[in-house]
Amino acid sequence: MAAAMDWLPWSLLLFSLTCDTGAFYVPGVAPINFHQNDPVEIKAVKLTSSRTQLPYEYYSLPFCQPNKITYKAENLGEVLRGDRIVNTPFQVLMNSEKKCEVLCGQSNKPVTLTVEQSRLVAERISEDYYVHLIADNLPVATRLELYSNRDGDDKKKEKDVQFEHGYRLGFTDVNKIYLHNHLSFILYYHREDLEEDREHTYRVVRFEVIPQSIRLEDLKADEKSSCTLPEGTNSSPQEIDPTKENQLFFTYSVHWEESDIKWASRWDTYLTMSDVQIHWFSIINSVVVVFFLSGILSMIIIRTLRKDIANYNKEDDIEDTMEESGWKLVHGDVFRPPQYPMILSSLLGSGIQLFCMILIVIFVAMLGMLSPSSRGALMTTACFLFMFMGVFGGFSAGRLYRTLKGHRWKKGAFCTATLYPGVVFGICFVLNCFIWGKHSSGAVPFPTMVALLCMWFGISLPLVYLGYYFGFRKQPYDNPVRTNQIPRQIPEQRWYMNRFVGILMAGILPFGAMFIELFFIFSAIWENQFYYLFGFLFLVFIILVVSCSQISIVMVYFQLCAEDYRWWWRNFLVSGGSAFYVLVYAIFYFVNKLDIVEFIPSLLYFGYTALMVLSFWLLTGTIGFYAAYMFVRKIYAAVKID
């Protein structure tokens, strides 16, 4: 969700806030100090693939298991993300090296994968699955060294180091499948400065892994579970033949290095994986273009309006010697209630609920209180905030419903509380059934689903009713002109006043302001990247609000000038025009950026995309509707009408 609004001082403030987002952490997340040889627990999170979009828990594959498997108690956000954090048998001690150790099995008894297990492992490797581990809540990363100067001498080549989340489960080569069965852990620690005569403490500040595939014959293991790695490149990789049983060793080594990185900055490595310069350039470009266009639009519309109002008032002074024309002509019908006022007010109430939730989440995240280090916090906060914002959504919907001459407030409140959330829940439930069928950890467990339903009907629904009750009792919006009893005839409209043409025209400016940010958000969702530039996102959200409001005002002005007073629904639909472009971009992203070929992953992608587009349409449509409503009330209050 992204994009819109205000002014140079805000821009400078927000840009300064984005410079070091990674150094802030949610209150209560304190560093853990380790002493020499203290155990550092390695936990597994899940297996992910951008090709299938189906996460699996770590022990869905035949990895070595500890004596007792213990799952971490997870928050709502972690469960919805498909995280299943579990302990592993890796034995890692602070600042203690391990050259090579067998994880499970004995020197004369390697691990044997059955045909079924071998087939499953081979399938996961061919689907490009990554394994995600954590040490001291820090995710493992694979170092990638890229050379930027390809044409020059080797000496002049500059090494560009990037990090990939997790490590590849294996690789394929010439139609053969190989498993990474040896992990070389490289952990970096920061030595804390202490007073003399006190034991040093250490903090983990980076967690890297170098995965290797080493066949059984090249690994020499002894009775103490130690092993010897082959020297140089003499070894062959460990092949997994899906048609027969496979024998192998799971091994690992541990290497510690001291680092100058402090604990507060340890996430910077993970949060600088994308090209920040491109991000800066595109954001600044969007800001400049949008404010330039917004300034031109505002100047044109204000000058035109002043001229219109002056002419209309002059006509009244001349005692109507000239015939009325333009938007003043429809003053007796412009506030005529539209069809289906209950549905319109309910959708706008849900839009207000979304707007409040998104604004608070982005602002709190911008302050660093929803850092990636607090896993699942962003989604948990968003879910709870949406529930509690029901009181504002209900209030705005109730007041608008009364303004539109509605009487059945109880039915309207129920519609507001269930229409949009019901659609979201229905789509998610259907998609969840398909994920269940794949035995993926991304499937929401039944108890969690029941808990979400209890939150919906136990928190959100009562709050919506409460807000709706007070909104309906409050004085309705004061419209400056009376509505005629007989509706006037609407002249035939030009082709460019068609609703779909309006959607195409109105959606360009808001989408243009946010489409670069949309790329980073899509990458975070579908390619398992971290999204952390919430300062940028807040600025883009401000731009979105400004551009949606101004485009909406321009569109409703043109419509009223064409003597078409049926603006309520049309303006709501047209203002959400950028959602159409988001849908087009999502299809483009699916075709060009993702390598999804199977039916269920494609269904998941387009199912969740449909929810994003619906939510974005509600958000932008609501912003545009209220801007247009204020504009219409303002201009009709400024002219003299008998």
mmCIF file of C-alpha atoms in Angstrom, residues 348-599:
data_model
loop_
_atom_site.group_PDB
_atom_site.id
_atom_site.type_symbol
_atom_site.label_atom_id
_atom_site.label_comp_id
_atom_site.label_asym_id
_atom_site.label_seq_id
_atom_site.Cartn_x
_atom_site.Cartn_y
_atom_site.Cartn_z
ATOM 1 C CA LEU A 348 -16.521 3.611 2.767
ATOM 2 C CA GLY A 349 -16.562 2.616 6.459
ATOM 3 C CA SER A 350 -14.253 -0.320 5.685
ATOM 4 C CA GLY A 351 -12.068 2.081 3.692
ATOM 5 C CA ILE A 352 -11.769 4.382 6.725
ATOM 6 C CA GLN A 353 -10.909 1.325 8.849
ATOM 7 C CA LEU A 354 -8.165 0.347 6.385
ATOM 8 C CA PHE A 355 -6.872 3.914 6.135
ATOM 9 C CA CYS A 356 -6.493 4.295 9.921
ATOM 10 C CA MET A 357 -4.847 0.886 10.235
ATOM 11 C CA ILE A 358 -2.348 1.473 7.413
ATOM 12 C CA LEU A 359 -1.473 4.989 8.583
ATOM 13 C CA ILE A 360 -0.721 3.859 12.150
ATOM 14 C CA VAL A 361 1.184 0.717 11.074
ATOM 15 C CA ILE A 362 3.430 2.615 8.640
ATOM 16 C CA PHE A 363 4.058 5.415 11.135
ATOM 17 C CA VAL A 364 4.927 3.032 13.987
ATOM 18 C CA ALA A 365 7.103 0.943 11.654
ATOM 19 C CA MET A 366 8.856 4.109 10.455
ATOM 20 C CA LEU A 367 9.836 4.817 14.063
ATOM 21 C CA GLY A 368 11.520 1.394 14.141
ATOM 22 C CA MET A 369 9.089 -0.303 16.507
ATOM 23 C CA LEU A 370 8.207 -3.047 13.998
ATOM 24 C CA SER A 371 11.750 -4.019 13.033
ATOM 25 C CA PRO A 372 12.341 -7.345 11.227
ATOM 26 C CA SER A 373 14.090 -8.475 14.418
ATOM 27 C CA SER A 374 10.677 -8.743 16.086
ATOM 28 C CA ARG A 375 9.460 -11.535 13.855
ATOM 29 C CA GLY A 376 5.778 -11.405 12.864
ATOM 30 C CA ALA A 377 5.162 -8.128 14.728
ATOM 31 C CA LEU A 378 4.087 -6.220 11.609
ATOM 32 C CA MET A 379 1.327 -8.647 10.650
ATOM 33 C CA THR A 380 0.162 -9.104 14.251
ATOM 34 C CA THR A 381 -0.071 -5.325 14.727
ATOM 35 C CA ALA A 382 -1.942 -4.881 11.442
ATOM 36 C CA CYS A 383 -4.537 -7.553 12.362
ATOM 37 C CA PHE A 384 -5.235 -6.140 15.812
ATOM 38 C CA LEU A 385 -5.288 -2.531 14.613
ATOM 39 C CA PHE A 386 -7.814 -3.370 11.890
ATOM 40 C CA MET A 387 -10.077 -4.877 14.548
ATOM 41 C CA PHE A 388 -9.816 -1.864 16.856
ATOM 42 C CA MET A 389 -10.203 0.684 14.049
ATOM 43 C CA GLY A 390 -13.721 -0.716 13.554
ATOM 44 C CA VAL A 391 -15.045 1.997 15.849
ATOM 45 C CA PHE A 392 -13.864 4.722 13.428
ATOM 46 C CA GLY A 393 -15.099 2.821 10.390
ATOM 47 C CA GLY A 394 -18.502 2.315 12.018
ATOM 48 C CA PHE A 395 -18.774 5.968 13.053
ATOM 49 C CA SER A 396 -18.008 7.342 9.579
ATOM 50 C CA ALA A 397 -20.302 4.788 7.891
ATOM 51 C CA GLY A 398 -23.173 5.527 10.300
ATOM 52 C CA ARG A 399 -22.988 9.272 9.843
ATOM 53 C CA LEU A 400 -22.785 9.015 6.046
ATOM 54 C CA TYR A 401 -25.676 6.521 5.985
ATOM 55 C CA ARG A 402 -27.868 8.966 7.906
ATOM 56 C CA THR A 403 -26.814 11.788 5.565
ATOM 57 C CA LEU A 404 -27.976 9.619 2.652
ATOM 58 C CA LYS A 405 -31.431 9.316 4.281
ATOM 59 C CA GLY A 406 -30.898 5.765 5.522
ATOM 60 C CA HIS A 407 -33.017 4.413 8.405
ATOM 61 C CA ARG A 408 -32.006 0.793 9.102
ATOM 62 C CA TRP A 409 -28.874 1.495 11.120
ATOM 63 C CA LYS A 410 -28.606 -1.989 12.670
ATOM 64 C CA LYS A 411 -28.567 -3.654 9.278
ATOM 65 C CA GLY A 412 -26.114 -1.028 8.040
ATOM 66 C CA ALA A 413 -23.778 -1.671 10.972
ATOM 67 C CA PHE A 414 -23.870 -5.428 10.335
ATOM 68 C CA CYS A 415 -23.144 -4.823 6.633
ATOM 69 C CA THR A 416 -20.166 -2.588 7.518
ATOM 70 C CA ALA A 417 -18.753 -5.160 9.946
ATOM 71 C CA THR A 418 -19.122 -8.161 7.639
ATOM 72 C CA LEU A 419 -19.029 -7.114 3.949
ATOM 73 C CA TYR A 420 -15.305 -6.483 3.370
ATOM 74 C CA PRO A 421 -13.981 -8.747 6.181
ATOM 75 C CA GLY A 422 -16.333 -11.505 4.957
ATOM 76 C CA VAL A 423 -14.918 -11.339 1.419
ATOM 77 C CA VAL A 424 -11.341 -11.413 2.789
ATOM 78 C CA PHE A 425 -12.083 -14.325 5.109
ATOM 79 C CA GLY A 426 -13.880 -16.257 2.373
ATOM 80 C CA ILE A 427 -11.030 -15.946 -0.145
ATOM 81 C CA CYS A 428 -8.418 -16.766 2.512
ATOM 82 C CA PHE A 429 -10.394 -19.829 3.664
ATOM 83 C CA VAL A 430 -10.633 -21.212 0.107
ATOM 84 C CA LEU A 431 -6.904 -20.623 -0.486
ATOM 85 C CA ASN A 432 -6.122 -22.152 2.899
ATOM 86 C CA CYS A 433 -7.912 -25.354 1.902
ATOM 87 C CA PHE A 434 -5.567 -25.723 -1.080
ATOM 88 C CA ILE A 435 -2.528 -25.044 1.146
ATOM 89 C CA TRP A 436 -3.777 -27.659 3.637
ATOM 90 C CA GLY A 437 -3.929 -30.139 0.766
ATOM 91 C CA LYS A 438 -0.218 -29.516 0.121
ATOM 92 C CA HIS A 439 0.650 -30.042 3.844
ATOM 93 C CA SER A 440 2.408 -26.675 3.841
ATOM 94 C CA SER A 441 3.263 -24.772 7.025
ATOM 95 C CA GLY A 442 1.718 -21.754 5.293
ATOM 96 C CA ALA A 443 -1.724 -23.206 6.045
ATOM 97 C CA VAL A 444 -3.353 -21.392 8.962
ATOM 98 C CA PRO A 445 -4.055 -23.986 11.690
ATOM 99 C CA PHE A 446 -7.705 -24.537 12.624
ATOM 100 C CA PRO A 447 -7.308 -23.111 16.198
ATOM 101 C CA THR A 448 -5.756 -19.927 14.748
ATOM 102 C CA MET A 449 -8.651 -19.614 12.316
ATOM 103 C CA VAL A 450 -11.127 -19.967 15.183
ATOM 104 C CA ALA A 451 -9.164 -17.315 17.118
ATOM 105 C CA LEU A 452 -9.377 -14.939 14.130
ATOM 106 C CA LEU A 453 -13.135 -15.512 13.903
ATOM 107 C CA CYS A 454 -13.447 -14.786 17.636
ATOM 108 C CA MET A 455 -11.474 -11.552 17.145
ATOM 109 C CA TRP A 456 -13.741 -10.602 14.245
ATOM 110 C CA PHE A 457 -17.031 -11.236 16.029
ATOM 111 C CA GLY A 458 -15.798 -10.485 19.554
ATOM 112 C CA ILE A 459 -13.785 -7.291 18.948
ATOM 113 C CA SER A 460 -14.378 -5.824 15.493
ATOM 114 C CA LEU A 461 -18.146 -6.386 15.186
ATOM 115 C CA PRO A 462 -19.082 -4.835 18.591
ATOM 116 C CA LEU A 463 -16.764 -1.878 17.952
ATOM 117 C CA VAL A 464 -18.305 -1.296 14.511
ATOM 118 C CA TYR A 465 -21.795 -1.389 16.066
ATOM 119 C CA LEU A 466 -20.670 1.040 18.773
ATOM 120 C CA GLY A 467 -19.186 3.485 16.256
ATOM 121 C CA TYR A 468 -22.168 3.110 13.916
ATOM 122 C CA TYR A 469 -24.624 3.846 16.736
ATOM 123 C CA PHE A 470 -22.922 7.132 17.672
ATOM 124 C CA GLY A 471 -22.309 8.067 14.027
ATOM 125 C CA PHE A 472 -25.971 7.503 13.144
ATOM 126 C CA ARG A 473 -27.120 9.578 16.134
ATOM 127 C CA LYS A 474 -24.808 12.453 15.253
ATOM 128 C CA GLN A 475 -26.046 15.333 13.137
ATOM 129 C CA PRO A 476 -25.755 14.364 9.427
ATOM 130 C CA TYR A 477 -23.373 16.240 7.134
ATOM 131 C CA ASP A 478 -24.758 19.694 6.354
ATOM 132 C CA ASN A 479 -25.331 20.000 2.619
ATOM 133 C CA PRO A 480 -25.396 23.670 1.467
ATOM 134 C CA VAL A 481 -28.256 23.305 -1.063
ATOM 135 C CA ARG A 482 -31.668 21.644 -1.011
ATOM 136 C CA THR A 483 -32.481 18.671 -3.240
ATOM 137 C CA ASN A 484 -35.355 19.027 -5.734
ATOM 138 C CA GLN A 485 -38.238 16.576 -5.512
ATOM 139 C CA ILE A 486 -38.113 15.715 -9.231
ATOM 140 C CA PRO A 487 -34.707 14.632 -10.604
ATOM 141 C CA ARG A 488 -33.570 16.509 -13.696
ATOM 142 C CA GLN A 489 -32.745 14.765 -16.939
ATOM 143 C CA ILE A 490 -29.076 14.025 -17.589
ATOM 144 C CA PRO A 491 -27.844 14.983 -21.088
ATOM 145 C CA GLU A 492 -26.016 12.450 -23.220
ATOM 146 C CA GLN A 493 -22.395 12.200 -22.104
ATOM 147 C CA ARG A 494 -19.251 12.381 -24.238
ATOM 148 C CA TRP A 495 -17.151 9.215 -24.737
ATOM 149 C CA TYR A 496 -14.441 10.387 -22.351
ATOM 150 C CA MET A 497 -16.984 10.578 -19.535
ATOM 151 C CA ASN A 498 -17.340 6.785 -19.690
ATOM 152 C CA ARG A 499 -16.702 5.160 -16.295
ATOM 153 C CA PHE A 500 -13.910 2.865 -17.491
ATOM 154 C CA VAL A 501 -12.150 5.719 -19.301
ATOM 155 C CA GLY A 502 -12.371 7.684 -16.039
ATOM 156 C CA ILE A 503 -10.791 4.806 -14.131
ATOM 157 C CA LEU A 504 -7.910 4.658 -16.636
ATOM 158 C CA MET A 505 -7.312 8.421 -16.469
ATOM 159 C CA ALA A 506 -7.683 8.783 -12.702
ATOM 160 C CA GLY A 507 -5.404 5.852 -11.846
ATOM 161 C CA ILE A 508 -2.287 6.968 -13.720
ATOM 162 C CA LEU A 509 -1.032 9.694 -11.368
ATOM 163 C CA PRO A 510 -1.390 7.818 -8.027
ATOM 164 C CA PHE A 511 0.052 4.621 -9.532
ATOM 165 C CA GLY A 512 2.951 6.507 -11.088
ATOM 166 C CA ALA A 513 3.839 7.850 -7.655
ATOM 167 C CA MET A 514 4.031 4.426 -6.045
ATOM 168 C CA PHE A 515 4.899 1.793 -8.629
ATOM 169 C CA ILE A 516 8.623 1.710 -7.745
ATOM 170 C CA GLU A 517 7.731 1.131 -4.097
ATOM 171 C CA LEU A 518 5.316 -1.532 -5.283
ATOM 172 C CA PHE A 519 8.243 -3.445 -6.786
ATOM 173 C CA PHE A 520 10.024 -3.586 -3.420
ATOM 174 C CA ILE A 521 6.825 -4.615 -1.627
ATOM 175 C CA PHE A 522 6.176 -7.393 -4.156
ATOM 176 C CA SER A 523 9.773 -8.571 -3.791
ATOM 177 C CA ALA A 524 9.348 -8.712 -0.013
ATOM 178 C CA ILE A 525 6.105 -10.691 -0.283
ATOM 179 C CA TRP A 526 6.863 -13.101 -3.123
ATOM 180 C CA GLU A 527 10.665 -13.440 -3.056
ATOM 181 C CA ASN A 528 11.279 -13.699 0.697
ATOM 182 C CA GLN A 529 13.048 -10.356 1.023
ATOM 183 C CA PHE A 530 13.007 -8.070 4.054
ATOM 184 C CA TYR A 531 11.046 -4.838 3.620
ATOM 185 C CA TYR A 532 12.244 -2.154 5.988
ATOM 186 C CA LEU A 533 12.128 1.258 4.263
ATOM 187 C CA PHE A 534 9.016 2.404 6.098
ATOM 188 C CA GLY A 535 10.194 6.019 6.073
ATOM 189 C CA PHE A 536 10.037 5.894 2.269
ATOM 190 C CA LEU A 537 6.700 4.119 2.468
ATOM 191 C CA PHE A 538 5.224 6.781 4.748
ATOM 192 C CA LEU A 539 6.290 9.498 2.333
ATOM 193 C CA VAL A 540 4.854 7.553 -0.585
ATOM 194 C CA PHE A 541 1.604 7.059 1.365
ATOM 195 C CA ILE A 542 1.364 10.838 1.841
ATOM 196 C CA ILE A 543 1.904 11.321 -1.904
ATOM 197 C CA LEU A 544 -0.833 8.749 -2.608
ATOM 198 C CA VAL A 545 -3.371 10.583 -0.442
ATOM 199 C CA VAL A 546 -2.604 13.935 -2.096
ATOM 200 C CA SER A 547 -2.682 12.603 -5.651
ATOM 201 C CA CYS A 548 -5.875 10.547 -5.099
ATOM 202 C CA SER A 549 -7.610 13.560 -3.560
ATOM 203 C CA GLN A 550 -6.669 15.919 -6.361
ATOM 204 C CA ILE A 551 -7.489 13.521 -9.173
ATOM 205 C CA SER A 552 -10.837 12.781 -7.530
ATOM 206 C CA ILE A 553 -11.656 16.500 -7.301
ATOM 207 C CA VAL A 554 -10.756 17.037 -10.958
ATOM 208 C CA MET A 555 -12.877 14.067 -12.070
ATOM 209 C CA VAL A 556 -15.953 15.119 -10.063
ATOM 210 C CA TYR A 557 -15.599 18.694 -11.355
ATOM 211 C CA PHE A 558 -15.614 17.505 -14.975
ATOM 212 C CA GLN A 559 -18.604 15.269 -14.259
ATOM 213 C CA LEU A 560 -20.666 18.070 -12.700
ATOM 214 C CA CYS A 561 -19.739 20.422 -15.548
ATOM 215 C CA ALA A 562 -21.193 17.789 -17.896
ATOM 216 C CA GLU A 563 -24.428 18.115 -15.870
ATOM 217 C CA ASP A 564 -24.198 14.536 -14.543
ATOM 218 C CA TYR A 565 -25.057 14.624 -10.838
ATOM 219 C CA ARG A 566 -24.727 10.861 -10.204
ATOM 220 C CA TRP A 567 -21.253 11.262 -8.750
ATOM 221 C CA TRP A 568 -21.417 9.224 -5.518
ATOM 222 C CA TRP A 569 -20.731 5.715 -6.818
ATOM 223 C CA ARG A 570 -18.838 6.884 -9.889
ATOM 224 C CA ASN A 571 -16.396 8.921 -7.850
ATOM 225 C CA PHE A 572 -15.808 6.018 -5.436
ATOM 226 C CA LEU A 573 -15.045 3.664 -8.349
ATOM 227 C CA VAL A 574 -12.974 6.123 -10.373
ATOM 228 C CA SER A 575 -10.880 7.263 -7.397
ATOM 229 C CA GLY A 576 -9.773 3.657 -6.921
ATOM 230 C CA GLY A 577 -8.578 3.535 -10.536
ATOM 231 C CA SER A 578 -4.969 2.997 -9.495
ATOM 232 C CA ALA A 579 -6.035 -0.435 -8.171
ATOM 233 C CA PHE A 580 -6.597 -1.464 -11.809
ATOM 234 C CA TYR A 581 -2.987 -0.561 -12.585
ATOM 235 C CA VAL A 582 -1.838 -2.493 -9.511
ATOM 236 C CA LEU A 583 -3.623 -5.537 -10.953
ATOM 237 C CA VAL A 584 -1.948 -5.041 -14.348
ATOM 238 C CA TYR A 585 1.430 -4.649 -12.630
ATOM 239 C CA ALA A 586 0.826 -7.825 -10.578
ATOM 240 C CA ILE A 587 0.200 -9.774 -13.805
ATOM 241 C CA PHE A 588 3.347 -8.264 -15.346
ATOM 242 C CA TYR A 589 5.347 -9.190 -12.219
ATOM 243 C CA PHE A 590 4.003 -12.754 -12.319
ATOM 244 C CA VAL A 591 4.962 -13.225 -15.968
ATOM 245 C CA ASN A 592 8.366 -11.515 -15.939
ATOM 246 C CA LYS A 593 9.762 -11.824 -12.411
ATOM 247 C CA LEU A 594 8.452 -15.069 -10.978
ATOM 248 C CA ASP A 595 9.042 -18.618 -12.175
ATOM 249 C CA ILE A 596 5.717 -20.070 -11.030
ATOM 250 C CA VAL A 597 4.311 -22.793 -13.287
ATOM 251 C CA GLU A 598 2.100 -25.000 -11.090
ATOM 252 C CA PHE A 599 -1.620 -24.465 -10.561
#
